C-alpha atoms as a printed R data frame, in Angstrom:
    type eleno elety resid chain resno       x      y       z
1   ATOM     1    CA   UNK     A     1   0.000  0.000   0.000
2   ATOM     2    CA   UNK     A     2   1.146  3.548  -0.740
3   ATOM     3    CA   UNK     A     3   1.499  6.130   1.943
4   ATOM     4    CA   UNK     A     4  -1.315  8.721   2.443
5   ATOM     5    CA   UNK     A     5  -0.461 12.061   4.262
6   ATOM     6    CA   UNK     A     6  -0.443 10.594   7.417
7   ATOM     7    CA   UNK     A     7   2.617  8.720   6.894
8   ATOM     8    CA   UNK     A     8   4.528 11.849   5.704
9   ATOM     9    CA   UNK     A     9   7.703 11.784   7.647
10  ATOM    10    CA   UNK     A    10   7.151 15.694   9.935
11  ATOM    11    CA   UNK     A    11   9.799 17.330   7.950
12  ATOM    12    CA   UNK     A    12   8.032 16.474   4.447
13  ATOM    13    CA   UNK     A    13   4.960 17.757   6.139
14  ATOM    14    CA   UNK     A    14   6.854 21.228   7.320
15  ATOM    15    CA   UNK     A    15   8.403 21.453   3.759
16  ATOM    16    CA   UNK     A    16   4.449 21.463   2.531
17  ATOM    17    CA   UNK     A    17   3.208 24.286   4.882
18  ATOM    18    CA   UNK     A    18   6.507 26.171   3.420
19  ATOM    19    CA   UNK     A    19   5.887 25.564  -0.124
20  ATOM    20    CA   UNK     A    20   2.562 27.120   0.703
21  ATOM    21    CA   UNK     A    21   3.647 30.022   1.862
22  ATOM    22    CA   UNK     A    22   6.104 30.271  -0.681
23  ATOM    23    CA   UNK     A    23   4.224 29.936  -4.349
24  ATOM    24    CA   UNK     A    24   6.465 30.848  -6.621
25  ATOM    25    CA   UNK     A    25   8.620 28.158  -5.994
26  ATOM    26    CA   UNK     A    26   6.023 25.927  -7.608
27  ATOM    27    CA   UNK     A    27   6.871 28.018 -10.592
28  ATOM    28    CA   UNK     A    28  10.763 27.326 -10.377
29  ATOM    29    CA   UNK     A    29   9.988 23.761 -10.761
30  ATOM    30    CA   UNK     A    30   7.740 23.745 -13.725
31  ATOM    31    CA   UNK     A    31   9.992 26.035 -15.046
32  ATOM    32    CA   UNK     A    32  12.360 23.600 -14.761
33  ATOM    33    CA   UNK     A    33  14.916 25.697 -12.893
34  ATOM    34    CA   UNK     A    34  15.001 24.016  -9.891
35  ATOM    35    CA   UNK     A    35  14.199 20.271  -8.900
36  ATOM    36    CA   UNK     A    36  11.687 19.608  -5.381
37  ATOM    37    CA   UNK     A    37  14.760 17.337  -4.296
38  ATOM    38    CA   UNK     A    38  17.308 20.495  -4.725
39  ATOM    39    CA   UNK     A    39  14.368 22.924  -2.978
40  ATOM    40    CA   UNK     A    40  13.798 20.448  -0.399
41  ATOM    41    CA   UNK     A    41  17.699 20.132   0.590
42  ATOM    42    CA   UNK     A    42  18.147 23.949   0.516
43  ATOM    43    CA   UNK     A    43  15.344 23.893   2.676
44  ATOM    44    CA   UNK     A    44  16.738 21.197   4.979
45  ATOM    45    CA   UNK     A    45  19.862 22.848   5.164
46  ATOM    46    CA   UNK     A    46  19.191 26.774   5.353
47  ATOM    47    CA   UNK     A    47  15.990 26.315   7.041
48  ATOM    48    CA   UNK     A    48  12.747 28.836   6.213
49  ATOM    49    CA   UNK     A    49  14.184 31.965   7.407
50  ATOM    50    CA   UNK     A    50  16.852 32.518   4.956
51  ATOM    51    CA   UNK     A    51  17.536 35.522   2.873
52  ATOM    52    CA   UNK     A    52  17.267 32.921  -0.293
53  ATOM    53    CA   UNK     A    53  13.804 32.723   0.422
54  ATOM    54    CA   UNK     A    54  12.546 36.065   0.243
55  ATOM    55    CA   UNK     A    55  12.034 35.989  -4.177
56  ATOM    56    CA   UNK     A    56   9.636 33.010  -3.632
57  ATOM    57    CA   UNK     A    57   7.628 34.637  -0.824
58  ATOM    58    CA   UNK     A    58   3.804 35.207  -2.113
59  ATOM    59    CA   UNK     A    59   3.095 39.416  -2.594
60  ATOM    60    CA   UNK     A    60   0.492 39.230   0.333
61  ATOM    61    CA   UNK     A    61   2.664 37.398   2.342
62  ATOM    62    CA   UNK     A    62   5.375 40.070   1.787
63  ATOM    63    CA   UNK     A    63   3.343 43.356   2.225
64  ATOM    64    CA   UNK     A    64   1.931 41.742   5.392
65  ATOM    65    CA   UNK     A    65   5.620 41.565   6.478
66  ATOM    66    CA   UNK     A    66   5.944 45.342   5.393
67  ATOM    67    CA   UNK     A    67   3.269 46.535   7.018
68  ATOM    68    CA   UNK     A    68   4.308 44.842   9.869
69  ATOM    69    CA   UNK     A    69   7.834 46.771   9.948
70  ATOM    70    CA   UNK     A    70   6.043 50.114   9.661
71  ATOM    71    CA   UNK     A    71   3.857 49.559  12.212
72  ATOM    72    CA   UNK     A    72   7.132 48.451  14.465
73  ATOM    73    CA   UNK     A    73   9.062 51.454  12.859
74  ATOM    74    CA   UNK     A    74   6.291 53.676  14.282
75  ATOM    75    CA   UNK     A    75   5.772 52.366  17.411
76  ATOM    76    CA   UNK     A    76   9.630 52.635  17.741
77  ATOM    77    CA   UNK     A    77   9.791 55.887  16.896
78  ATOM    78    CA   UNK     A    78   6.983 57.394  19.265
79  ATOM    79    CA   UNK     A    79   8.621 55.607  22.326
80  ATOM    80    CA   UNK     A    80  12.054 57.675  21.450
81  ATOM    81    CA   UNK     A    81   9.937 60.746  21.034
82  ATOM    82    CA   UNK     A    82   8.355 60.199  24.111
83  ATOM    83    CA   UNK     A    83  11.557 59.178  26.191
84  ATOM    84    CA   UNK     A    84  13.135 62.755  25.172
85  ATOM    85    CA   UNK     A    85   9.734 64.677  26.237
86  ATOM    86    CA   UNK     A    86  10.559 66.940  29.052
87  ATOM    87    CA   UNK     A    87   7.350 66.323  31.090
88  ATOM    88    CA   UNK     A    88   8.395 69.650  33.118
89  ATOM    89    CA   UNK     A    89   8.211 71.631  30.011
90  ATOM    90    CA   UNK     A    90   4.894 69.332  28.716
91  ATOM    91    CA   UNK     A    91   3.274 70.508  32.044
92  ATOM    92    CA   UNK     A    92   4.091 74.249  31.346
93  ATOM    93    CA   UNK     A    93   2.602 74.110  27.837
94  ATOM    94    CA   UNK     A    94  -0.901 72.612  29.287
95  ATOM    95    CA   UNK     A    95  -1.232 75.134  31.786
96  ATOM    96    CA   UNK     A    96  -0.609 77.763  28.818
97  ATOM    97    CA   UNK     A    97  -3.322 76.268  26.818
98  ATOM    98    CA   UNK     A    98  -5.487 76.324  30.076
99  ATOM    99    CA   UNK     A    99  -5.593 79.602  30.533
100 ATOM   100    CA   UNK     A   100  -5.944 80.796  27.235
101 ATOM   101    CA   UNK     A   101  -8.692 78.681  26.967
102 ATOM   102    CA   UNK     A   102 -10.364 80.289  30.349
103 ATOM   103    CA   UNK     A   103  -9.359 83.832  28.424
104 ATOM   104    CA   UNK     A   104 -11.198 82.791  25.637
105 ATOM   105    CA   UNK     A   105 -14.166 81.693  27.465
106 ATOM   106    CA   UNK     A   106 -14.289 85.083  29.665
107 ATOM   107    CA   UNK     A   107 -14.269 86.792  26.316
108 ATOM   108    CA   UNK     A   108 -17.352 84.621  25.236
109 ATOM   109    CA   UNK     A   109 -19.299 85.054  28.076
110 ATOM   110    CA   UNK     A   110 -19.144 89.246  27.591
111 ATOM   111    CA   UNK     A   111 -20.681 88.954  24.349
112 ATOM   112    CA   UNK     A   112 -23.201 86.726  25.301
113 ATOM   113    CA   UNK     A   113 -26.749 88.387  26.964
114 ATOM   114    CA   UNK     A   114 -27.041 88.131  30.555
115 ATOM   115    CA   UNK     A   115 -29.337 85.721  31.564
116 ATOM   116    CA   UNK     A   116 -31.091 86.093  34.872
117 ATOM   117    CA   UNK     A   117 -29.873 83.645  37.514
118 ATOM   118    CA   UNK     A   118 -31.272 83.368  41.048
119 ATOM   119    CA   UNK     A   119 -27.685 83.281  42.278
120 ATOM   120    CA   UNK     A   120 -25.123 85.934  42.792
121 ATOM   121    CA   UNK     A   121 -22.176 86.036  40.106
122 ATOM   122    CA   UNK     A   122 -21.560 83.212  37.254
123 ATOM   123    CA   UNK     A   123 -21.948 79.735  38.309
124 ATOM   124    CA   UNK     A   124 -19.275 78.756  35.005
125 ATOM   125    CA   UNK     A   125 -15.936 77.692  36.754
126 ATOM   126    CA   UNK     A   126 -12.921 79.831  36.169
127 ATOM   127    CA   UNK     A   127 -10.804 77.129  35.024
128 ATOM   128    CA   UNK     A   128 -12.540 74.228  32.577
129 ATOM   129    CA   UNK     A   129  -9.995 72.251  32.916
130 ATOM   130    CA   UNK     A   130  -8.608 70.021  36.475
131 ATOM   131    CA   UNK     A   131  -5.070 69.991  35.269
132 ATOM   132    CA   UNK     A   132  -2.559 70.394  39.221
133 ATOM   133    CA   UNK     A   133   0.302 71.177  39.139
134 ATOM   134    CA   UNK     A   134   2.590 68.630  41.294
């Protein structure tokens, strides 16, 4: 009797998945460029993260690696930005924008029509914001 898939020995199996992932070297062989038994031995020998690899990689498979890098390039980048924040200064330009923000508001509030209240003064808090300084 023949062997089914079952029987595959593992690293036959593992050379499958990689062959999957890796469909243009389907094309190398009907191209007659390259033999399964030479693929297979590079394979065996270099293992599946070798440079050699990357020309057979699918397009997906490669822009998915791509995108992946950007996103890592990104992430990399915001963590240096943040490390060289000076969280003194940071804290100095909030409370700027806080009280221009409360100057604006004043402003707003003396163009608007008094409305009668049955309190004394505004009830509108001077600052809009709960930013403390530590």
């Amino acid at each position: 009797m023949g062997k089914t898939k079952k029987d595959l020995h593992p690293s036959i199996a593992q050379f499958k998945e990689f062959v999957k992932k890796h469909p243009r070297l389907v094309k190398e062989v009907r191209a007659e460029r390259k033999t399964w038994q030479e693929l297979y031995e590079d394979w065996y020998l270099f293992g599946e993260e070798d440079e050699g690899w990357k020309q057979y990689r699918d397009a997906e498979e490669e822009s998915k690696e791509e995108q992946k890098e950007e996103k890592n390039d990104f992430l990399t980048k915001l963590m240096q930005s943040l490390k060289k924040m000076d969280m003194n200064e940071m804290q100095h330009h909030i409370s700027n924008v806080n009280s221009a923000i409360a100057n604006i508001q004043q402003v707003i509030q003396q163009f608007q029509p008094n409305k009668p209240s049955g309190g004394a003064g505004p009830s509108a808090p001077q600052h809009p914001f709960g930013f403390r300084k530590d």
